[in-house]
């Protein structure tokens, strides 16, 4: 087990996954605090990096396209305090951060994780049930239905229609947009048969957001819904949801006779692990965990 602990949070490489726990520092965003600990399988990672700064550095995880419903629903628009895949590192801990990056990269190489896109979500999304109040309404989701309720700030014609209950089977897409400059943000649900070009202020299937503190929490609702919609890259009956071209999942290594990861390849990997252990790259505990993972495949 390898870990780095900062006031911003703690990251731990534990076997075949990373555990990301937000810190209690006042600068930790509300979304990260609400999400709590995230378990990221190594199979979901495309890479890891460390960027040094004068006062603090930054660890960053890059996830494979399509692995995380939160990233898909937000389109990479989460601001720094709310991004769970960044960790601020104090200057005196830069060496530890660099070592952490090396260990994670070694683990990715040993597991032969592809950095390419995936056709199914590898993270489960936020826990349910979920309810968030922000902007001109409240959005609640129980896994089967989304309920939208309005407040006194809602535009009159939109509020006159009353609360909305949308079955998940009627929702074809969801997105979260933050407020930017003079443009308001929104949580928008695309509903089968409903017009898609209505401004959020008047759209009964959208919550308008004005850039206040709780706006990022609406991204959790978007992620929870997204996690239960068909994956946009998953083939279905010869077609692909959303009209995108199919994306192939990374294929396992195969030997000449078609069996997955032949015996010789696994023996070579064990020898590589032994070399890394002897040269001090892997600790005793890390070597034992990695060796067990290889032996399980044999």
Coordinates of N, CA and C in Angstrom, one line a residue, residues 4-6 8 11 47-62 85-105:
X4 N -0.3 9.1 0.0 CA 0.2 10.5 0.3 C -1.0 11.2 0.9
X5 N -0.7 11.8 2.1 CA -1.7 12.5 2.9 C -1.4 14.0 2.9
X6 N -2.3 14.9 2.6 CA -2.2 16.3 2.6 C -3.5 16.9 3.3
X8 N -5.4 18.7 1.8 CA -6.4 18.7 0.7 C -7.0 17.3 0.6
X11 N -4.6 10.2 -0.9 CA -4.7 9.2 -1.9 C -3.9 8.0 -1.5
X47 N -3.8 7.6 -16.9 CA -2.5 8.2 -16.5 C -2.5 8.9 -15.2
X48 N -1.4 9.3 -14.7 CA -1.2 10.1 -13.5 C 0.0 11.0 -13.7
X49 N -0.1 12.2 -13.2 CA 1.0 13.2 -13.3 C 1.1 14.0 -12.1
X50 N 2.3 14.6 -11.9 CA 2.5 15.6 -10.9 C 3.1 16.9 -11.4
X51 N 2.5 18.0 -11.1 CA 3.0 19.3 -11.6 C 3.5 20.1 -10.4
X52 N 4.7 20.5 -10.5 CA 5.3 21.3 -9.4 C 5.0 22.8 -9.6
X53 N 4.8 23.4 -8.4 CA 4.6 24.8 -8.4 C 5.5 25.5 -7.3
X54 N 5.5 26.8 -7.3 CA 6.4 27.5 -6.3 C 6.0 27.2 -4.9
X55 N 4.7 27.2 -4.6 CA 4.2 27.0 -3.3 C 3.6 25.6 -3.1
X56 N 3.0 25.1 -4.1 CA 2.3 23.8 -4.0 C 2.3 23.1 -5.3
X57 N 2.4 21.8 -5.3 CA 2.3 21.1 -6.6 C 0.9 20.5 -6.7
X58 N 0.7 19.7 -7.7 CA -0.6 19.2 -8.0 C -0.5 17.8 -8.6
X59 N -1.1 16.8 -7.9 CA -1.3 15.5 -8.5 C -2.6 15.5 -9.3
X60 N -2.5 14.8 -10.5 CA -3.7 14.7 -11.3 C -3.8 13.3 -11.8
X61 N -5.0 12.8 -11.8 CA -5.4 11.6 -12.4 C -6.1 11.9 -13.7
X62 N -5.8 11.1 -14.7 CA -6.5 11.2 -16.0 C -7.2 9.8 -16.2
X85 N -10.3 14.5 -8.8 CA -9.1 13.8 -9.4 C -7.9 14.7 -9.4
X86 N -7.9 15.8 -8.6 CA -6.7 16.6 -8.3 C -6.4 16.6 -6.8
X87 N -5.1 16.7 -6.5 CA -4.7 16.8 -5.1 C -3.6 17.8 -4.9
X88 N -3.8 18.9 -4.1 CA -2.8 19.9 -3.9 C -1.7 19.3 -2.9
X89 N -0.5 19.5 -3.3 CA 0.6 18.9 -2.5 C 1.6 20.0 -2.1
X90 N 1.8 20.0 -0.7 CA 2.7 21.0 -0.2 C 4.1 20.8 -0.7
X91 N 4.9 21.9 -0.7 CA 6.2 21.9 -1.3 C 7.1 20.9 -0.7
X92 N 7.1 20.7 0.6 CA 8.0 19.8 1.3 C 7.6 18.3 1.0
X93 N 6.5 18.1 0.3 CA 6.1 16.7 0.0 C 6.1 16.4 -1.5
X94 N 6.8 17.2 -2.2 CA 6.9 17.0 -3.7 C 7.6 15.6 -4.0
X95 N 8.6 15.3 -3.2 CA 9.3 14.0 -3.4 C 8.4 12.8 -3.2
X96 N 7.5 12.9 -2.2 CA 6.6 11.8 -2.0 C 5.6 11.7 -3.1
X97 N 5.1 12.9 -3.6 CA 4.2 12.9 -4.8 C 4.8 12.3 -6.0
X98 N 6.1 12.6 -6.3 CA 6.8 12.0 -7.4 C 6.9 10.5 -7.3
X99 N 7.2 10.0 -6.1 CA 7.3 8.6 -5.8 C 5.9 7.9 -6.0
X100 N 4.9 8.6 -5.5 CA 3.5 8.1 -5.7 C 3.2 7.9 -7.2
X101 N 3.6 8.9 -8.0 CA 3.3 8.8 -9.4 C 4.0 7.6 -10.0
X102 N 5.3 7.4 -9.6 CA 6.1 6.3 -10.1 C 5.4 4.9 -9.8
X103 N 5.0 4.8 -8.5 CA 4.4 3.6 -8.1 C 3.1 3.3 -8.9
X104 N 2.2 4.3 -9.1 CA 1.0 4.1 -9.8 C 1.3 3.7 -11.3
X105 N 2.3 4.4 -11.9 CA 2.6 4.1 -13.3 C 3.1 2.7 -13.4

